[in-house]
């Protein structure tokens, strides 16, 4: 709004407020006057009532006194005792009237004096009555002479005098009260008439004032509407400019990043490889800045949309931490994730935005920390039946933030100081974007920091709980097993101990190799040895590898499985076996990786490492935390063998650089690539030689990608086949993905993209079975499972997988009976689930079919039924219902074959005896 409009609105508002205040004051004054008059009327009414009550009571007193005198005379004449009783009743009534009279008289001094005289006379009269009654009973003649007599008459006169004085006073007060009431009523009547006139005049004046002000406001509103329309037009232009700039910036970025990635896959000299790495790193850094600016612009424009889908919280947090793990290892930092056990892991929300906030906070923590650790914690604040509020905190031991800078740290483009900005880099947008995202998740964000000691950035988020199937629990498999953790970092020990305890193990922690050996020996001496030990590769005094060799030298530790905690890259299987370890685990430790390592360590026998000289068997090397290897150059998949036909992909792209990059990536992935430069050319190529898939750029000359897709979809109706179309777009604004899918495209790939992104999207649209590989896909008969991805046919049963999944130790006591029970339970569950699966297919319930296939897949994989697991996985990933019958028949046949294989294995006891050799 312009300053002129603002000033006009303020002036109009002030005039209206002033007029309203004047009206309120006038009406308020009238209301106060009316209230005073009404109060006077009520006071007069109360006074009139009191005076009338006093007059009535004085009349009652005289009446009671008269009745007493009559009954006394009757008793003197007749001598009847009933007259005595009447006298006593009237005396009591007289006394009660005096009490009420005293209460009604109040504090009037003259009346109270008369009332005291009346009460004194009443007491003398009672004595006189008692004397007369007694005299009548003893001397009738004397009583006749005394009643009536001078004493009685004197008492009657003395009683009448104060009563008459009280009556006169009350009559005067009654007249005054009636006069006041009459005056107040007349004043109130005139006030009401005047109020009606004043209010009517005010309404007339207010009508004309409001009408004039409304005319002015209509004129102002018309100006505001014009200004609003101008602002909306400007906002649309800014949005279009933002989209165009996003496209124009991302298009050359795609060429730079793609070309550098392809260049790194070629043989290069060391200095050339360093230059190519610098190009790729700089391009990725520039892309981060562009994305930050784009996100901030979308937030400011109110166009940032949140997605809602089910996700695994722990996996999301661990992925965010894993992204910066390499940088942390270069700086020798301990990077730890701690998700508390009461936190629900299956949630519904925007996992990408949550990961973005976490990645920003963890990245900042690693950036500003030179030594020590960075700890990510997730705790539960509150929970309802449908939602949970979580608190995420990232604590580091870095340089800290001065208190005077903490208030503005979340503002856009804010930096603590210029020297730090030059040293550490950054745009100052990350925290501002993160706080806005957190607020959109109904949360808050804050910081606690002390210079020289570190910082804790925290935020809260309210997320919906997902109604998802819980993962298979390993609690019962490992319940009661003892585990030892040897790590010199306190936080690492705490996290590993919590994870192992959640798995059902009894865990102990130590900080040095000497404590580890002592704890192992003590456990053996107590007859309850440890089953597994997690050993850090970089312990003080003695490294983890030397500690494993010392453990393997003692026969009492033969049953102990050792897992080595080491920074990537992990050694291969042969190196692990030469170490004497059962498995290796990369730091920071992820829960799923820990589960797999425990399955590998506890699910099969551990070979004892023979003693050898260092010259005969070289000691495997463990990378130090600062040694981060370069990525190896990936080799192309190669052309298919003779007789096989690779999948054809039509690339529709008008930018020459992007053509070269995308074409080279597709060729490296093993696809045969054709190129079209416009939407019209793509339609012509589709009509002459339909490809297996199309990569369609959205911004094309002559005809854009959306229109070309619609024409292709119309032509498909006559061809009777569906060709997947993948959108290629540099427009990263909200709603672009939905626009592409609405145009008929099957998937979406934002520029710039990496080869990994391209490979994943191609696998999604073409399916794992059609993924190009060096090996041909052999045809299969009904009932046989084809080997996917060029792999050989897996066995029906995998004994190693069976041991790992069930926790059965081969050769142990009760192993055969336990295997029988597990297999019987598996068979009954499969039979019931297959019936439900058939019913779901008949109902065409795709969601239920996928859910049942997923559950059966998990059970089959855990028991080592590999062919059945693969068939169920294909059924779960089936793109449409047309393939269900054939795939269900395959599942039935493989299930029957698996059941027979279980029977044969149980008869031969192949699943409960250790392998020979």
GROMACS .gro file of C-alpha atoms in nm, residues 56-299:
model
  244
   56UNK     CA    1  -4.851  -0.153   6.068
   57UNK     CA    2  -4.647  -0.277   6.363
   58UNK     CA    3  -4.755   0.018   6.582
   59UNK     CA    4  -5.115  -0.063   6.498
   60UNK     CA    5  -5.051  -0.426   6.595
   61UNK     CA    6  -4.901  -0.312   6.925
   62UNK     CA    7  -5.211  -0.109   7.012
   63UNK     CA    8  -5.435  -0.398   6.910
   64UNK     CA    9  -5.238  -0.642   7.127
   65UNK     CA   10  -5.250  -0.403   7.426
   66UNK     CA   11  -5.629  -0.365   7.387
   67UNK     CA   12  -5.680  -0.744   7.372
   68UNK     CA   13  -5.469  -0.790   7.685
   69UNK     CA   14  -5.685  -0.542   7.879
   70UNK     CA   15  -6.007  -0.709   7.759
   71UNK     CA   16  -5.895  -1.061   7.856
   72UNK     CA   17  -5.775  -0.937   8.199
   73UNK     CA   18  -6.113  -0.784   8.268
   74UNK     CA   19  -6.285  -1.103   8.151
   75UNK     CA   20  -6.076  -1.309   8.388
   76UNK     CA   21  -6.151  -1.076   8.679
   77UNK     CA   22  -6.523  -1.103   8.609
   78UNK     CA   23  -6.551  -1.478   8.520
   79UNK     CA   24  -6.241  -1.628   8.675
   80UNK     CA   25  -6.187  -1.859   8.376
   81UNK     CA   26  -5.833  -1.981   8.323
   82UNK     CA   27  -5.879  -1.964   7.946
   83UNK     CA   28  -5.870  -1.587   7.973
   84UNK     CA   29  -5.535  -1.615   8.152
   85UNK     CA   30  -5.400  -1.823   7.864
   86UNK     CA   31  -5.523  -1.568   7.610
   87UNK     CA   32  -5.356  -1.293   7.811
   88UNK     CA   33  -5.026  -1.476   7.809
   89UNK     CA   34  -5.050  -1.540   7.432
   90UNK     CA   35  -5.119  -1.172   7.364
   91UNK     CA   36  -4.830  -1.070   7.588
   92UNK     CA   37  -4.598  -1.303   7.389
   93UNK     CA   38  -4.735  -1.163   7.064
   94UNK     CA   39  -4.679  -0.810   7.200
   95UNK     CA   40  -4.318  -0.895   7.278
   96UNK     CA   41  -4.255  -1.034   6.924
   97UNK     CA   42  -4.405  -0.722   6.767
   98UNK     CA   43  -4.170  -0.505   6.972
   99UNK     CA   44  -3.870  -0.707   6.844
  100UNK     CA   45  -3.976  -0.661   6.480
  101UNK     CA   46  -4.046  -0.295   6.543
  102UNK     CA   47  -3.697  -0.242   6.681
  103UNK     CA   48  -3.550  -0.409   6.365
  104UNK     CA   49  -3.754  -0.186   6.132
  105UNK     CA   50  -3.690   0.140   6.319
  106UNK     CA   51  -3.318   0.114   6.250
  107UNK     CA   52  -3.072   0.365   6.393
  108UNK     CA   53  -3.307   0.665   6.419
  109UNK     CA   54  -3.215   0.805   6.768
  110UNK     CA   55  -3.553   0.960   6.857
  111UNK     CA   56  -3.749   0.655   6.754
  112UNK     CA   57  -3.513   0.424   6.943
  113UNK     CA   58  -3.564   0.639   7.257
  114UNK     CA   59  -3.945   0.611   7.222
  115UNK     CA   60  -3.905   0.239   7.160
  116UNK     CA   61  -3.706   0.201   7.483
  117UNK     CA   62  -3.986   0.383   7.674
  118UNK     CA   63  -4.237   0.147   7.518
  119UNK     CA   64  -4.036  -0.158   7.619
  120UNK     CA   65  -4.002  -0.026   7.979
  121UNK     CA   66  -4.377   0.030   7.996
  122UNK     CA   67  -4.429  -0.325   7.858
  123UNK     CA   68  -4.223  -0.472   8.140
  124UNK     CA   69  -4.416  -0.276   8.403
  125UNK     CA   70  -4.741  -0.390   8.241
  126UNK     CA   71  -4.634  -0.756   8.267
  127UNK     CA   72  -4.572  -0.711   8.638
  128UNK     CA   73  -4.913  -0.541   8.675
  129UNK     CA   74  -5.086  -0.831   8.494
  130UNK     CA   75  -4.919  -1.092   8.712
  131UNK     CA   76  -5.032  -0.896   9.022
  132UNK     CA   77  -5.392  -0.872   8.898
  133UNK     CA   78  -5.409  -1.244   8.814
  134UNK     CA   79  -5.270  -1.339   9.154
  135UNK     CA   80  -5.506  -1.096   9.331
  136UNK     CA   81  -5.809  -1.246   9.145
  137UNK     CA   82  -5.721  -1.592   9.261
  138UNK     CA   83  -5.700  -1.485   9.630
  139UNK     CA   84  -5.947  -1.197   9.667
  140UNK     CA   85  -6.215  -1.155   9.405
  141UNK     CA   86  -6.358  -0.832   9.556
  142UNK     CA   87  -6.020  -0.663   9.572
  143UNK     CA   88  -5.961  -0.757   9.208
  144UNK     CA   89  -6.294  -0.595   9.108
  145UNK     CA   90  -6.183  -0.274   9.277
  146UNK     CA   91  -5.832  -0.278   9.115
  147UNK     CA   92  -5.957  -0.343   8.757
  148UNK     CA   93  -6.003  -0.100   8.606
  149UNK     CA   94  -5.803   0.124   8.832
  150UNK     CA   95  -5.570   0.423   8.828
  151UNK     CA   96  -5.256   0.208   8.790
  152UNK     CA   97  -5.383   0.032   8.482
  153UNK     CA   98  -5.500   0.353   8.323
  154UNK     CA   99  -5.162   0.519   8.383
  155UNK     CA  100  -4.984   0.229   8.216
  156UNK     CA  101  -5.217   0.253   7.913
  157UNK     CA  102  -5.148   0.627   7.877
  158UNK     CA  103  -4.773   0.578   7.907
  159UNK     CA  104  -4.787   0.315   7.631
  160UNK     CA  105  -4.990   0.532   7.393
  161UNK     CA  106  -4.752   0.830   7.413
  162UNK     CA  107  -4.435   0.670   7.255
  163UNK     CA  108  -4.651   0.483   7.001
  164UNK     CA  109  -4.811   0.807   6.889
  165UNK     CA  110  -4.469   0.978   6.863
  166UNK     CA  111  -4.332   0.692   6.650
  167UNK     CA  112  -4.639   0.708   6.423
  168UNK     CA  113  -4.597   1.082   6.369
  169UNK     CA  114  -4.227   1.047   6.285
  170UNK     CA  115  -4.296   0.762   6.038
  171UNK     CA  116  -4.580   0.952   5.871
  172UNK     CA  117  -4.344   1.248   5.813
  173UNK     CA  118  -4.072   1.017   5.669
  174UNK     CA  119  -4.333   0.846   5.449
  175UNK     CA  120  -4.436   1.180   5.305
  176UNK     CA  121  -4.075   1.273   5.229
  177UNK     CA  122  -4.011   0.937   5.057
  178UNK     CA  123  -4.322   0.968   4.845
  179UNK     CA  124  -4.220   1.320   4.740
  180UNK     CA  125  -3.871   1.198   4.644
  181UNK     CA  126  -4.016   0.910   4.441
  182UNK     CA  127  -4.253   1.143   4.260
  183UNK     CA  128  -3.969   1.387   4.177
  184UNK     CA  129  -3.738   1.108   4.057
  185UNK     CA  130  -4.009   0.957   3.837
  186UNK     CA  131  -4.077   1.292   3.674
  187UNK     CA  132  -3.705   1.354   3.616
  188UNK     CA  133  -3.660   1.004   3.473
  189UNK     CA  134  -3.949   1.057   3.235
  190UNK     CA  135  -3.799   1.381   3.102
  191UNK     CA  136  -3.455   1.219   3.079
  192UNK     CA  137  -3.590   0.930   2.873
  193UNK     CA  138  -3.761   1.171   2.637
  194UNK     CA  139  -3.439   1.376   2.604
  195UNK     CA  140  -3.228   1.060   2.553
  196UNK     CA  141  -3.449   0.940   2.270
  197UNK     CA  142  -3.417   1.277   2.101
  198UNK     CA  143  -3.040   1.293   2.146
  199UNK     CA  144  -2.989   0.936   2.019
  200UNK     CA  145  -3.211   1.004   1.719
  201UNK     CA  146  -3.011   1.316   1.640
  202UNK     CA  147  -2.684   1.125   1.678
  203UNK     CA  148  -2.809   0.850   1.448
  204UNK     CA  149  -2.899   1.104   1.182
  205UNK     CA  150  -2.561   1.274   1.211
  206UNK     CA  151  -2.379   0.937   1.218
  207UNK     CA  152  -2.566   0.827   0.905
  208UNK     CA  153  -2.445   1.124   0.705
  209UNK     CA  154  -2.090   1.099   0.845
  210UNK     CA  155  -2.066   0.723   0.777
  211UNK     CA  156  -2.214   0.763   0.431
  212UNK     CA  157  -1.951   1.025   0.346
  213UNK     CA  158  -1.671   0.812   0.491
  214UNK     CA  159  -1.793   0.507   0.302
  215UNK     CA  160  -1.774   0.699  -0.021
  216UNK     CA  161  -1.417   0.792   0.059
  217UNK     CA  162  -1.337   0.432   0.154
  218UNK     CA  163  -1.482   0.298  -0.169
  219UNK     CA  164  -1.249   0.527  -0.357
  220UNK     CA  165  -0.957   0.407  -0.145
  221UNK     CA  166  -1.056   0.042  -0.195
  222UNK     CA  167  -1.066   0.087  -0.571
  223UNK     CA  168  -0.710   0.221  -0.549
  224UNK     CA  169  -0.614  -0.077  -0.331
  225UNK     CA  170  -0.763  -0.323  -0.580
  226UNK     CA  171  -0.562  -0.160  -0.854
  227UNK     CA  172  -0.248  -0.182  -0.639
  228UNK     CA  173  -0.326  -0.548  -0.556
  229UNK     CA  174  -0.369  -0.640  -0.920
  230UNK     CA  175  -0.041  -0.468  -0.998
  231UNK     CA  176   0.129  -0.660  -0.715
  232UNK     CA  177  -0.014  -0.994  -0.835
  233UNK     CA  178   0.103  -0.919  -1.186
  234UNK     CA  179   0.449  -0.841  -1.052
  235UNK     CA  180   0.446  -1.162  -0.845
  236UNK     CA  181   0.353  -1.366  -1.153
  237UNK     CA  182   0.631  -1.201  -1.349
  238UNK     CA  183   0.875  -1.274  -1.066
  239UNK     CA  184   0.759  -1.637  -1.057
  240UNK     CA  185   0.803  -1.667  -1.433
  241UNK     CA  186   1.142  -1.502  -1.406
  242UNK     CA  187   1.236  -1.744  -1.129
  243UNK     CA  188   1.129  -2.042  -1.339
  244UNK     CA  189   1.314  -1.914  -1.645
  245UNK     CA  190   1.628  -1.838  -1.446
  246UNK     CA  191   1.609  -2.182  -1.285
  247UNK     CA  192   1.589  -2.339  -1.628
  248UNK     CA  193   1.863  -2.121  -1.777
  249UNK     CA  194   2.101  -2.182  -1.485
  250UNK     CA  195   2.036  -2.555  -1.447
  251UNK     CA  196   2.076  -2.630  -1.817
  252UNK     CA  197   2.447  -2.531  -1.836
  253UNK     CA  198   2.496  -2.677  -1.486
  254UNK     CA  199   2.373  -3.010  -1.615
  255UNK     CA  200   2.634  -2.991  -1.893
  256UNK     CA  201   2.915  -2.903  -1.650
  257UNK     CA  202   2.832  -3.172  -1.394
  258UNK     CA  203   2.754  -3.442  -1.648
  259UNK     CA  204   3.065  -3.370  -1.853
  260UNK     CA  205   3.288  -3.374  -1.545
  261UNK     CA  206   3.138  -3.704  -1.431
  262UNK     CA  207   3.193  -3.858  -1.774
  263UNK     CA  208   3.544  -3.717  -1.782
  264UNK     CA  209   3.625  -3.881  -1.449
  265UNK     CA  210   3.519  -4.217  -1.594
  266UNK     CA  211   3.793  -4.196  -1.856
  267UNK     CA  212   4.164  -4.270  -1.804
  268UNK     CA  213   4.324  -3.947  -1.679
  269UNK     CA  214   4.661  -3.837  -1.556
  270UNK     CA  215   4.673  -3.750  -1.183
  271UNK     CA  216   4.679  -3.374  -1.241
  272UNK     CA  217   4.397  -3.400  -1.497
  273UNK     CA  218   4.193  -3.602  -1.251
  274UNK     CA  219   4.250  -3.338  -0.982
  275UNK     CA  220   4.129  -3.066  -1.218
  276UNK     CA  221   3.820  -3.269  -1.313
  277UNK     CA  222   3.746  -3.333  -0.945
  278UNK     CA  223   3.776  -2.958  -0.881
  279UNK     CA  224   3.528  -2.887  -1.161
  280UNK     CA  225   3.279  -3.138  -1.023
  281UNK     CA  226   3.318  -3.016  -0.664
  282UNK     CA  227   3.279  -2.651  -0.769
  283UNK     CA  228   2.972  -2.732  -0.978
  284UNK     CA  229   2.810  -2.921  -0.690
  285UNK     CA  230   2.886  -2.632  -0.453
  286UNK     CA  231   2.732  -2.387  -0.699
  287UNK     CA  232   2.427  -2.613  -0.731
  288UNK     CA  233   2.383  -2.610  -0.352
  289UNK     CA  234   2.384  -2.227  -0.355
  290UNK     CA  235   2.138  -2.218  -0.645
  291UNK     CA  236   1.907  -2.461  -0.466
  292UNK     CA  237   1.923  -2.254  -0.147
  293UNK     CA  238   1.833  -1.935  -0.333
  294UNK     CA  239   1.555  -2.115  -0.519
  295UNK     CA  240   1.412  -2.266  -0.199
  296UNK     CA  241   1.425  -1.928  -0.025
  297UNK     CA  242   1.249  -1.763  -0.318
  298UNK     CA  243   0.979  -2.031  -0.321
  299UNK     CA  244   0.925  -1.990   0.053
   0.00000   0.00000   0.00000
